[in-house]
Amino acid sequence: MLTGLVQETPTDATAQALLGELLAEADAAEFCRWHRALPDSVRDDPEIHFVEGLWARRQNQPAVAANRFLTVIRRVPEHRRAMMQLASVLELQNHPATTVVRQRADALSQLSQAVDTFLSATGDNNHPAQRVAVGMEDMGRLWESCGWAFYARQQQTTTVWTSEILNRLTPLLQDTLPQTQPTAQLAARIDASGFAEWTTAEALLREPINSSEGPATTTAAPTGIVRFEEIDAGVEFTYFNGDDPTTPGVRMFEQTGGGVAVPDIDLDGYPDIVFTQGSTWPTGQSEPLFDDAHRDQFLRNRRGTRFQNATDILDLPDNGFGQGCAATDFDNDGFPDLYIANVGRNQLLRNMGDGTFLDWSDPAEIHGQKWTTSVAAADLNGDGYPDLFDVNYVQGNDVYEMICGGKGCSPAVFSGTPDEVLLSDGAGRFHQIDDAVPTIDSKGLGVVVFRTGLNTSPSLFIANDQVANFFLRTEHDQTGKFTLANDALLAGLAYNEDGVSMACMGIAIDDANGDGLPDLFVTNFKDEPNTLYSQQQDGLFLDITRMTGLKAP
């Protein structure tokens, strides 16, 4: 359909850019033919330059890509996607403007998120409008800042901040004032002397095209077909989310579900399954009730033939509203232990090696009372002992009591809860590291620990709900203090390709394209496309969801 539209109206720059972006990822020969055939009237359109930047980026030509993205933001300073891409390619070149461009890209995404929050808000809450107005002023967009302030004052006359903005900016609104103040034009402050000029699409090809029929083929197509068959293996489990059938609507904690761990508990060489379970939660109560009818479940693998529910035999200590689980060996005794994420206090269960588990939360000094949705266990600081990482969700008044209409509550109603790093001391105790994780907009639902192609130390990817994702790289400062640096924006993992925060939840990690590097597949909320992040040789990631046909129209 898009090809037909371009054929009918070749001077439609928007349609041409959409087609070019699809071809840039899918077919090198077709992209080159498309670019050669562009009408002169659209060649200088910012969206065409943006597509050229994507092509250069994919051809491993960051200097050319930087030239194209900079050209876009000179013309359209608020172009969120171009700013994000520019930050990534500047990082590759160790450009001194990397940090300021990164900050502007993040500000543009935060601004977009504030607008979305405002449009979906109900009542007379003008806080999102204030965020938008202040953000517009910070980026030199004074006309729009005043417009938002004026609108908010009309909706709520008692708001003080609107008068402050209007009194400060209205005298500056002259006919000659541009949409963006020249002093706020970031492009003018970027040294482009090291950038390379765009020539032709063919000149940037990493590998020549063998013929006019398509790009060169460097790997053989797979010959096998993977098939899955559903069989009865005895895996029977239903998560209980605390739903109260006598009360209409749902509560926040009824939406998240439980987690799964797959350790070999009995060390027989066959992976077992642990399911975390919820509990009864009376309406209006701030905490759940615990009963034997709802316990975490242990399914033992009977040598690869089927699973047997051995919960009563193992007798896992369970006194929480389960949300997630991680298998670890925190005491390095060879027996897999379990770390359980709960709404409330988390639990560390020590495998005693004789078929029993002990609740080791007190000896391990794990006392937090946050809402933890997922947990991870890995040696983060390189001392040989597994550490713990808590992915926390939201907090606020009535977070457990509020009843939402429709099918769910929005996390935008509540504040985020910062995640937590618990480092092992090697003797079975853990201590929390302060200031090691982001403290703003932390609404996590999923986590995975892995190593990128350029880093031997582990990194953590945290899927956040309706706010930017985190990509935390382990670091030690000059004093040797352990910390985590959030590089999600520069790595291309904070948002999707459009610079939008999705309601990210589950994460799968594998080498999706066979290049030897782990990629990330993130599942999102209802009516949102899932996201496939492809890791590049430079350790950065590209959202290739649309190009791989995984994004619904």
Coordinates of C-alpha atoms in Angstrom, one line a residue:
M1 CA 0.0 0.0 0.0
L2 CA 2.8 2.4 0.9
T3 CA 4.6 1.6 -2.4
G4 CA 1.4 2.4 -4.3
L5 CA 0.9 5.7 -2.5
V6 CA 4.5 6.7 -3.4
Q7 CA 3.9 5.8 -7.0
E8 CA 0.7 7.9 -7.1
T9 CA 2.2 10.9 -5.2
P10 CA 6.0 10.7 -5.5
T11 CA 6.3 14.3 -4.1
D12 CA 4.8 13.2 -0.8
A13 CA 7.9 13.5 1.4
T14 CA 6.3 11.8 4.4
A15 CA 5.3 8.7 2.4
Q16 CA 8.7 8.6 0.8
A17 CA 10.4 8.7 4.1
L18 CA 8.3 5.9 5.6
L19 CA 9.0 3.7 2.6
G20 CA 12.7 4.6 2.7
E21 CA 12.9 3.7 6.4
L22 CA 11.4 0.2 5.7
L23 CA 13.7 -0.4 2.8
A24 CA 16.8 0.7 4.7
E25 CA 16.5 -2.3 7.0
A26 CA 15.0 -4.8 4.6
D27 CA 16.6 -4.6 1.2
A28 CA 19.9 -2.7 0.4
A29 CA 19.3 -2.9 -3.4
E30 CA 15.8 -1.6 -3.2
F31 CA 16.8 1.2 -0.8
C32 CA 19.5 2.4 -3.3
R33 CA 17.0 2.3 -6.2
W34 CA 14.5 4.2 -4.1
H35 CA 17.0 6.9 -3.1
R36 CA 18.2 7.4 -6.7
A37 CA 14.6 7.8 -7.8
L38 CA 13.6 10.4 -5.3
P39 CA 12.2 13.6 -6.9
D40 CA 14.3 16.7 -6.4
S41 CA 11.4 18.4 -4.5
V42 CA 11.7 16.0 -1.6
R43 CA 15.5 15.4 -1.4
D44 CA 16.0 18.2 1.1
D45 CA 13.1 17.3 3.3
P46 CA 14.2 16.7 7.0
E47 CA 12.5 13.3 7.1
I48 CA 14.5 12.1 4.0
H49 CA 17.7 13.3 5.7
F50 CA 16.6 11.3 8.8
V51 CA 16.2 8.2 6.7
E52 CA 19.7 8.8 5.2
G53 CA 21.1 9.0 8.7
L54 CA 19.5 5.6 9.6
W55 CA 21.0 4.1 6.4
A56 CA 24.4 5.5 7.3
R57 CA 24.1 4.2 10.8
R58 CA 23.2 0.7 9.6
Q59 CA 26.1 0.7 7.2
N60 CA 28.5 1.5 10.1
Q61 CA 29.2 5.0 9.0
P62 CA 28.6 7.1 12.2
A63 CA 30.3 10.2 10.9
V64 CA 28.0 10.3 7.9
A65 CA 25.0 9.5 10.1
A66 CA 25.9 12.3 12.5
N67 CA 26.0 14.7 9.5
R68 CA 22.5 13.7 8.5
F69 CA 20.9 13.8 12.0
L70 CA 22.5 17.1 12.7
T71 CA 21.0 18.4 9.4
V72 CA 17.6 17.4 10.7
I73 CA 17.8 19.1 14.0
R74 CA 19.1 22.3 12.5
R75 CA 15.8 22.4 10.6
V76 CA 13.6 20.8 13.2
P77 CA 15.1 21.3 16.7
E78 CA 12.3 19.3 18.3
H79 CA 12.8 16.2 16.2
R80 CA 12.9 13.6 19.0
R81 CA 14.1 10.6 16.9
A82 CA 16.9 12.5 15.2
M83 CA 18.1 13.8 18.5
M84 CA 18.2 10.3 20.0
Q85 CA 20.0 8.9 17.0
L86 CA 22.5 11.7 17.0
A87 CA 23.3 11.0 20.7
S88 CA 24.1 7.4 19.8
V89 CA 26.4 8.1 16.9
L90 CA 28.2 10.9 18.8
E91 CA 28.9 8.4 21.5
L92 CA 30.6 6.1 19.0
Q93 CA 33.0 8.9 18.1
N94 CA 33.6 10.1 21.6
H95 CA 32.3 13.5 20.6
P96 CA 32.4 16.2 23.4
A97 CA 28.8 17.1 22.7
T98 CA 27.5 13.6 23.5
T99 CA 26.3 14.4 27.0
V100 CA 24.4 17.6 26.1
V101 CA 22.8 15.9 23.1
R102 CA 21.9 12.9 25.3
Q103 CA 20.3 15.3 27.8
R104 CA 18.3 17.1 25.1
A105 CA 17.0 13.8 23.6
D106 CA 15.9 12.6 27.0
A107 CA 14.2 16.0 27.6
L108 CA 12.3 15.7 24.4
S109 CA 11.1 12.2 25.3
Q110 CA 10.1 13.3 28.8
L111 CA 8.2 16.2 27.2
S112 CA 6.3 13.9 24.9
Q113 CA 5.5 11.7 27.9
A114 CA 4.2 14.7 29.8
V115 CA 1.9 15.6 26.9
D116 CA 0.6 12.1 26.8
T117 CA 0.0 12.1 30.5
F118 CA -1.8 15.4 30.3
L119 CA -4.1 14.1 27.5
S120 CA -5.0 11.0 29.5
A121 CA -5.4 12.7 32.8
T122 CA -8.8 13.3 34.4
G123 CA -10.0 15.9 36.8
D124 CA -8.3 19.3 37.4
N125 CA -4.7 17.9 37.9
N126 CA -2.5 20.4 36.0
H127 CA 0.8 18.9 37.1
P128 CA 1.4 17.4 33.6
A129 CA 0.6 20.7 32.0
Q130 CA 3.2 22.4 34.3
R131 CA 5.8 19.8 33.2
V132 CA 5.1 20.6 29.6
A133 CA 5.2 24.4 30.0
V134 CA 8.4 24.3 32.0
G135 CA 10.0 21.8 29.5
M136 CA 9.0 24.1 26.6
E137 CA 10.6 27.1 28.2
D138 CA 13.8 25.1 29.0
M139 CA 14.1 24.3 25.3
G140 CA 13.5 27.9 24.2
R141 CA 10.0 27.3 22.8
L142 CA 8.4 30.3 24.6
W143 CA 5.3 30.5 22.5
E144 CA 4.3 27.0 23.3
S145 CA 5.3 27.4 27.0
C146 CA 2.9 30.4 27.3
G147 CA 0.2 28.5 25.4
W148 CA 0.3 25.7 27.9
A149 CA 0.4 28.0 30.9
F150 CA -2.6 30.0 29.5
Y151 CA -4.6 26.9 28.9
A152 CA -3.9 25.6 32.4
R153 CA -4.9 28.9 34.0
Q154 CA -8.2 28.7 32.2
Q155 CA -8.8 25.3 33.6
Q156 CA -7.8 26.1 37.2
T157 CA -7.5 29.8 38.0
T158 CA -5.9 29.3 41.4
T159 CA -2.7 27.8 39.9
V160 CA 0.3 30.0 40.9
W161 CA 2.8 28.6 38.4
T162 CA 0.8 29.7 35.4
S163 CA 1.0 33.3 36.4
E164 CA 4.7 33.1 37.1
I165 CA 5.4 31.7 33.6
L166 CA 3.0 34.2 31.8
N167 CA 4.4 37.2 33.7
R168 CA 8.0 36.2 32.9
L169 CA 7.5 35.3 29.2
T170 CA 4.6 37.3 27.8
P171 CA 6.8 40.5 27.4
L172 CA 9.1 38.5 25.2
L173 CA 6.4 37.4 22.7
Q174 CA 7.1 39.6 19.8
D175 CA 6.2 39.0 16.1
T176 CA 9.9 38.5 15.4
L177 CA 10.4 35.8 18.1
P178 CA 11.0 32.4 16.4
Q179 CA 9.4 29.2 17.5
T180 CA 12.7 28.2 19.1
Q181 CA 15.0 30.8 20.5
P182 CA 18.4 30.9 18.8
T183 CA 20.2 30.6 22.1
A184 CA 18.4 27.3 22.7
Q185 CA 19.4 25.9 19.2
L186 CA 21.5 22.9 20.2
A187 CA 22.7 22.3 16.7
A188 CA 24.6 25.5 16.6
R189 CA 26.8 24.4 19.5
I190 CA 27.9 21.1 18.0
D191 CA 31.3 20.9 16.3
A192 CA 30.6 19.1 13.0
S193 CA 34.2 19.3 11.7
G194 CA 34.7 15.6 12.1
F195 CA 31.5 14.6 10.4
A196 CA 31.5 13.2 6.8
E197 CA 29.3 14.4 4.0
W198 CA 26.5 12.3 2.4
T199 CA 27.3 11.3 -1.1
T200 CA 25.2 8.4 -2.4
A201 CA 23.5 5.4 -0.7
E202 CA 25.6 3.0 -2.7
A203 CA 28.8 4.6 -1.5
L204 CA 28.1 3.7 2.1
L205 CA 27.4 0.0 1.5
R206 CA 29.4 -2.2 3.8
E207 CA 29.2 -5.0 1.2
P208 CA 28.6 -4.5 -2.6
I209 CA 25.3 -5.6 -4.1
N210 CA 25.9 -8.6 -6.4
S211 CA 23.2 -7.7 -8.8
S212 CA 20.3 -5.4 -9.4
E213 CA 18.0 -8.1 -8.0
G214 CA 19.0 -7.7 -4.4
P215 CA 21.7 -7.5 -1.8
A216 CA 24.6 -9.9 -1.5
T217 CA 24.0 -13.0 0.6
T218 CA 26.7 -13.7 3.1
T219 CA 25.1 -16.6 5.1
A220 CA 23.1 -19.6 4.0
A221 CA 19.4 -19.6 4.7
P222 CA 18.4 -22.0 7.5
T223 CA 17.2 -25.3 6.2
G224 CA 15.5 -26.7 9.3
I225 CA 12.0 -25.8 10.5
V226 CA 11.3 -25.5 14.2
R227 CA 8.1 -27.0 15.4
F228 CA 6.5 -27.1 18.8
E229 CA 4.0 -29.6 20.1
E230 CA 1.8 -29.0 23.1
I231 CA 1.9 -32.1 25.4
D232 CA 0.6 -32.9 28.9
A233 CA 3.7 -32.7 31.1
G234 CA 1.9 -32.2 34.4
V235 CA 2.5 -28.5 34.6
E236 CA -0.7 -27.4 36.3
F237 CA -0.7 -24.0 38.0
T238 CA -3.0 -21.0 38.2
Y239 CA -1.8 -17.8 39.7
F240 CA -4.2 -16.2 42.3
N241 CA -4.0 -12.4 42.1
G242 CA -6.0 -11.7 45.3
D243 CA -9.2 -10.8 43.3
D244 CA -12.2 -10.1 45.4
P245 CA -15.2 -11.2 43.4
T246 CA -17.6 -9.3 45.6
T247 CA -16.1 -6.0 44.6
P248 CA -16.3 -4.6 41.1
G249 CA -13.1 -3.2 39.5
V250 CA -9.5 -4.1 40.1
R251 CA -6.6 -3.1 42.3
M252 CA -3.1 -2.4 41.2
F253 CA -1.5 -5.6 42.5
E254 CA -4.2 -7.7 40.7
Q255 CA -2.5 -7.0 37.3
T256 CA 1.1 -8.0 37.7
G257 CA 0.9 -11.8 38.1
G258 CA 3.7 -14.0 39.4
G259 CA 7.1 -15.1 38.3
V260 CA 8.9 -18.4 37.5
A261 CA 12.3 -19.8 38.2
V262 CA 13.8 -22.9 36.6
P263 CA 16.6 -24.3 38.8
D264 CA 17.7 -27.9 39.2
I265 CA 16.7 -28.1 42.9
D266 CA 17.7 -31.8 43.4
L267 CA 20.8 -31.7 41.2
D268 CA 19.7 -34.7 39.1
G269 CA 20.5 -32.9 35.8
Y270 CA 16.9 -32.0 35.0
P271 CA 15.5 -28.5 35.5
D272 CA 12.6 -28.1 37.9
I273 CA 10.1 -25.3 38.1
V274 CA 9.2 -22.9 40.9
F275 CA 6.0 -20.8 40.6
T276 CA 5.4 -17.9 42.9
Q277 CA 1.9 -17.5 44.2
G278 CA -0.3 -14.7 45.4
S279 CA -2.6 -14.7 48.4
T280 CA -6.0 -13.6 49.7
W281 CA -6.2 -9.8 49.9
P282 CA -9.4 -8.4 51.4
T283 CA -10.7 -5.2 49.8
G284 CA -9.7 -2.1 51.7
Q285 CA -6.8 -3.8 53.5
S286 CA -3.2 -2.5 53.1
E287 CA -1.7 -6.0 53.2
P288 CA -2.7 -9.6 52.2
L289 CA -3.7 -12.6 54.3
F290 CA -1.6 -15.7 54.1
D291 CA -3.1 -19.2 53.9
D292 CA -2.1 -22.7 52.9
A293 CA -4.5 -22.6 49.9
H294 CA -2.2 -20.2 48.1
R295 CA 1.5 -21.2 48.3
D296 CA 4.5 -21.0 46.1
Q297 CA 4.6 -24.2 44.0
F298 CA 7.5 -26.6 43.3
L299 CA 7.2 -28.9 40.3
R300 CA 9.9 -31.6 40.1
N301 CA 11.2 -32.8 36.8
R302 CA 10.9 -36.6 36.5
R303 CA 13.9 -37.1 34.3
G304 CA 12.4 -35.3 31.3
T305 CA 9.2 -37.3 31.1
R306 CA 6.8 -35.1 33.1
F307 CA 6.6 -32.8 36.2
Q308 CA 5.3 -33.8 39.6
N309 CA 4.0 -31.3 42.1
A310 CA 6.3 -31.8 45.1
T311 CA 5.3 -28.6 47.0
D312 CA 4.3 -30.6 50.2
I313 CA 7.6 -32.5 50.1
L314 CA 9.8 -29.5 49.6
D315 CA 7.7 -27.4 52.0
L316 CA 9.0 -24.0 50.8
P317 CA 8.7 -21.3 53.5
D318 CA 6.1 -18.9 52.0
N319 CA 4.8 -15.8 53.7
G320 CA 4.5 -13.3 50.9
F321 CA 2.4 -12.2 48.0
G322 CA 4.6 -13.6 45.3
Q323 CA 5.6 -11.5 42.2
G324 CA 8.8 -13.0 40.9
C325 CA 11.7 -15.4 41.6
A326 CA 15.4 -15.9 40.9
A327 CA 17.5 -19.0 41.4
T328 CA 21.0 -18.4 42.8
D329 CA 23.7 -20.0 45.0
F330 CA 24.4 -17.1 47.3
D331 CA 26.5 -19.2 49.7
N332 CA 28.4 -21.0 46.9
D333 CA 27.7 -24.5 48.4
G334 CA 26.6 -25.9 45.1
F335 CA 22.9 -26.1 45.9
P336 CA 20.5 -23.6 44.2
D337 CA 18.8 -21.2 46.5
L338 CA 15.8 -19.1 45.8
Y339 CA 15.2 -15.3 46.0
I340 CA 11.5 -14.4 46.0
A341 CA 10.0 -11.0 45.1
N342 CA 6.9 -10.1 47.0
V343 CA 4.5 -7.2 47.6
G344 CA 6.2 -6.3 50.8
R345 CA 9.2 -8.1 52.3
N346 CA 11.2 -10.3 49.9
Q347 CA 12.5 -13.7 50.9
L348 CA 15.8 -15.4 50.5
L349 CA 15.4 -19.2 50.8
R350 CA 18.5 -21.2 51.5
N351 CA 18.8 -24.7 50.1
M352 CA 20.1 -26.9 52.9
G353 CA 21.1 -29.7 50.5
D354 CA 18.8 -32.3 52.2
G355 CA 15.6 -31.5 50.4
T356 CA 14.6 -28.6 52.7
F357 CA 14.8 -24.8 52.5
L358 CA 15.2 -22.3 55.3
D359 CA 14.0 -18.7 55.3
W360 CA 17.4 -16.9 55.4
S361 CA 15.9 -13.4 55.1
D362 CA 16.8 -12.4 58.7
P363 CA 20.3 -13.7 58.7
A364 CA 20.8 -12.1 55.3
E365 CA 19.6 -8.8 56.6
I366 CA 16.9 -8.4 54.0
H367 CA 14.3 -6.2 55.5
G368 CA 12.8 -4.0 52.8
Q369 CA 9.0 -3.5 52.5
K370 CA 8.8 -2.3 48.9
W371 CA 6.6 -3.7 46.1
T372 CA 9.1 -5.8 44.2
T373 CA 7.9 -7.2 40.9
S374 CA 11.1 -9.0 39.7
V375 CA 14.5 -10.0 41.1
A376 CA 17.8 -11.0 39.7
A377 CA 20.9 -12.6 41.2
A378 CA 24.4 -12.2 39.7
D379 CA 28.0 -11.3 40.8
L380 CA 27.7 -7.6 40.0
N381 CA 30.9 -6.3 41.6
G382 CA 33.3 -9.2 40.6
D383 CA 34.1 -10.5 44.0
G384 CA 32.9 -14.1 43.3
Y385 CA 29.7 -13.9 45.3
P386 CA 26.2 -13.5 43.8
D387 CA 24.6 -10.2 44.6
L388 CA 20.8 -9.4 44.5
F389 CA 18.9 -6.8 42.5
D390 CA 15.3 -5.8 43.3
V391 CA 13.1 -4.4 40.6
N392 CA 10.5 -2.3 42.4
Y393 CA 7.3 -0.9 41.0
V394 CA 5.1 1.9 42.4
Q395 CA 4.2 3.5 45.8
G396 CA 1.8 6.1 47.2
N397 CA -1.3 6.6 49.2
D398 CA -3.9 3.8 48.7
V399 CA -1.6 2.0 46.2
Y400 CA -3.0 -1.3 47.5
E401 CA -6.5 -0.1 48.3
M402 CA -7.5 2.0 45.3
I403 CA -10.1 0.3 43.0
C404 CA -9.9 1.2 39.4
G405 CA -12.7 1.1 36.9
G406 CA -12.4 -0.6 33.5
K407 CA -9.8 -3.3 33.3
G408 CA -6.8 -1.8 35.1
C409 CA -5.1 1.0 36.9
S410 CA -2.5 3.2 35.3
P411 CA 1.0 3.4 36.9
A412 CA 0.9 7.2 36.1
V413 CA -1.4 7.6 39.1
F414 CA 1.5 6.6 41.5
S415 CA 5.1 7.5 42.1
G416 CA 7.8 5.1 41.1
T417 CA 9.8 3.1 43.7
P418 CA 13.6 3.1 43.1
D419 CA 15.2 -0.3 42.5
E420 CA 17.7 -1.7 45.0
V421 CA 21.1 -3.3 44.8
L422 CA 22.1 -5.7 47.6
L423 CA 25.8 -6.7 47.6
S424 CA 26.9 -9.9 49.3
D425 CA 29.6 -9.7 51.9
G426 CA 30.6 -13.3 51.2
A427 CA 29.3 -14.5 54.6
G428 CA 25.6 -14.7 53.8
R429 CA 24.7 -11.1 54.5
F430 CA 23.7 -8.4 52.1
H431 CA 24.0 -4.6 52.3
Q432 CA 22.1 -2.1 50.2
I433 CA 24.1 0.3 48.0
D434 CA 22.8 3.8 48.3
D435 CA 22.7 6.1 45.2
A436 CA 23.6 3.2 42.9
V437 CA 20.4 3.2 40.8
P438 CA 18.2 5.9 39.2
T439 CA 15.8 7.4 41.7
I440 CA 13.3 9.1 39.3
D441 CA 10.6 7.3 37.2
S442 CA 11.5 3.9 38.4
K443 CA 8.5 1.6 37.7
G444 CA 10.1 -1.7 36.9
L445 CA 8.4 -5.0 35.9
G446 CA 11.2 -7.1 34.4
V447 CA 15.0 -7.5 34.5
V448 CA 17.7 -9.5 32.7
V449 CA 21.4 -9.6 33.5
F450 CA 23.8 -10.1 30.6
R451 CA 27.1 -9.0 29.0
T452 CA 27.3 -6.9 25.9
G453 CA 29.8 -7.5 23.2
L454 CA 32.1 -4.8 24.4
N455 CA 31.9 -5.3 28.2
T456 CA 33.2 -8.2 30.3
S457 CA 31.2 -6.9 33.3
P458 CA 27.5 -7.7 33.7
S459 CA 24.9 -5.1 32.7
L460 CA 21.2 -5.0 33.7
F461 CA 18.3 -4.2 31.5
I462 CA 15.1 -3.2 33.4
A463 CA 11.8 -3.0 31.6
N464 CA 9.8 -0.1 33.1
D465 CA 6.1 0.6 32.8
Q466 CA 5.2 3.7 30.8
V467 CA 8.5 5.4 31.7
A468 CA 12.0 5.1 30.1
N469 CA 13.7 1.7 30.5
F470 CA 17.0 1.4 32.4
F471 CA 20.3 -0.1 31.1
L472 CA 22.6 -0.2 34.0
R473 CA 26.3 -0.9 33.5
T474 CA 28.5 -1.9 36.5
E475 CA 31.2 0.6 37.3
H476 CA 33.8 1.4 40.0
D477 CA 34.7 5.0 40.7
Q478 CA 38.2 6.2 41.4
T479 CA 37.9 5.3 45.1
G480 CA 36.8 1.7 44.1
K481 CA 33.1 2.3 45.1
F482 CA 30.7 0.2 43.2
T483 CA 27.9 1.9 41.3
L484 CA 25.6 1.5 38.3
A485 CA 25.5 3.9 35.4
N486 CA 22.2 4.2 33.4
D487 CA 23.2 4.2 29.7
A488 CA 19.8 3.3 28.4
L489 CA 19.4 6.4 26.2
L490 CA 22.8 6.2 24.5
A491 CA 22.5 2.4 24.2
G492 CA 19.1 2.8 22.4
L493 CA 17.1 1.0 25.0
A494 CA 15.4 3.8 26.9
Y495 CA 12.5 4.1 24.4
N496 CA 11.3 2.6 21.2
E497 CA 12.4 3.9 17.8
D498 CA 10.0 6.8 18.0
G499 CA 11.3 7.9 21.4
V500 CA 8.2 6.8 23.2
S501 CA 8.0 5.0 26.6
M502 CA 6.1 1.8 26.3
A503 CA 4.4 -0.2 29.1
C504 CA 7.3 -2.7 29.1
M505 CA 7.0 -5.9 31.1
G506 CA 8.6 -9.2 30.2
I507 CA 12.0 -9.7 28.6
A508 CA 13.5 -12.5 26.5
I509 CA 17.1 -12.5 25.5
D510 CA 18.8 -14.5 22.7
D511 CA 20.7 -14.0 19.5
A512 CA 17.8 -13.3 17.2
N513 CA 19.7 -12.7 14.0
G514 CA 22.6 -15.1 14.3
D515 CA 25.4 -12.5 14.6
G516 CA 26.7 -13.8 18.0
L517 CA 25.4 -11.0 20.1
P518 CA 22.4 -11.2 22.5
D519 CA 19.3 -9.3 21.5
L520 CA 16.4 -8.2 23.6
F521 CA 12.7 -8.9 23.0
V522 CA 10.4 -6.9 25.3
T523 CA 6.7 -7.6 25.7
N524 CA 4.4 -4.6 26.3
F525 CA 0.9 -3.9 27.4
K526 CA -2.4 -4.6 25.6
D527 CA -2.7 -2.8 22.2
E528 CA 1.0 -1.9 22.2
P529 CA 3.5 -3.7 19.9
N530 CA 6.3 -5.6 21.5
T531 CA 9.8 -4.4 20.9
L532 CA 12.8 -6.1 19.4
Y533 CA 16.1 -4.5 20.2
S534 CA 19.0 -5.8 18.0
Q535 CA 22.5 -5.4 19.5
Q536 CA 25.1 -4.0 17.1
Q537 CA 28.8 -4.7 17.0
D538 CA 29.4 -1.4 18.7
G539 CA 27.5 -2.5 21.8
L540 CA 24.5 -0.2 21.1
F541 CA 21.0 -1.4 20.2
L542 CA 18.5 -0.7 17.4
D543 CA 14.8 -1.1 17.6
I544 CA 14.1 -3.3 14.6
T545 CA 10.5 -4.1 15.5
R546 CA 9.0 -2.6 12.4
M547 CA 11.6 -3.8 10.0
T548 CA 11.2 -7.4 11.1
G549 CA 7.4 -7.4 10.7
L550 CA 6.7 -7.6 14.5
K551 CA 4.9 -4.3 14.7
A552 CA 1.2 -4.4 14.0
P553 CA -0.1 -1.8 11.6

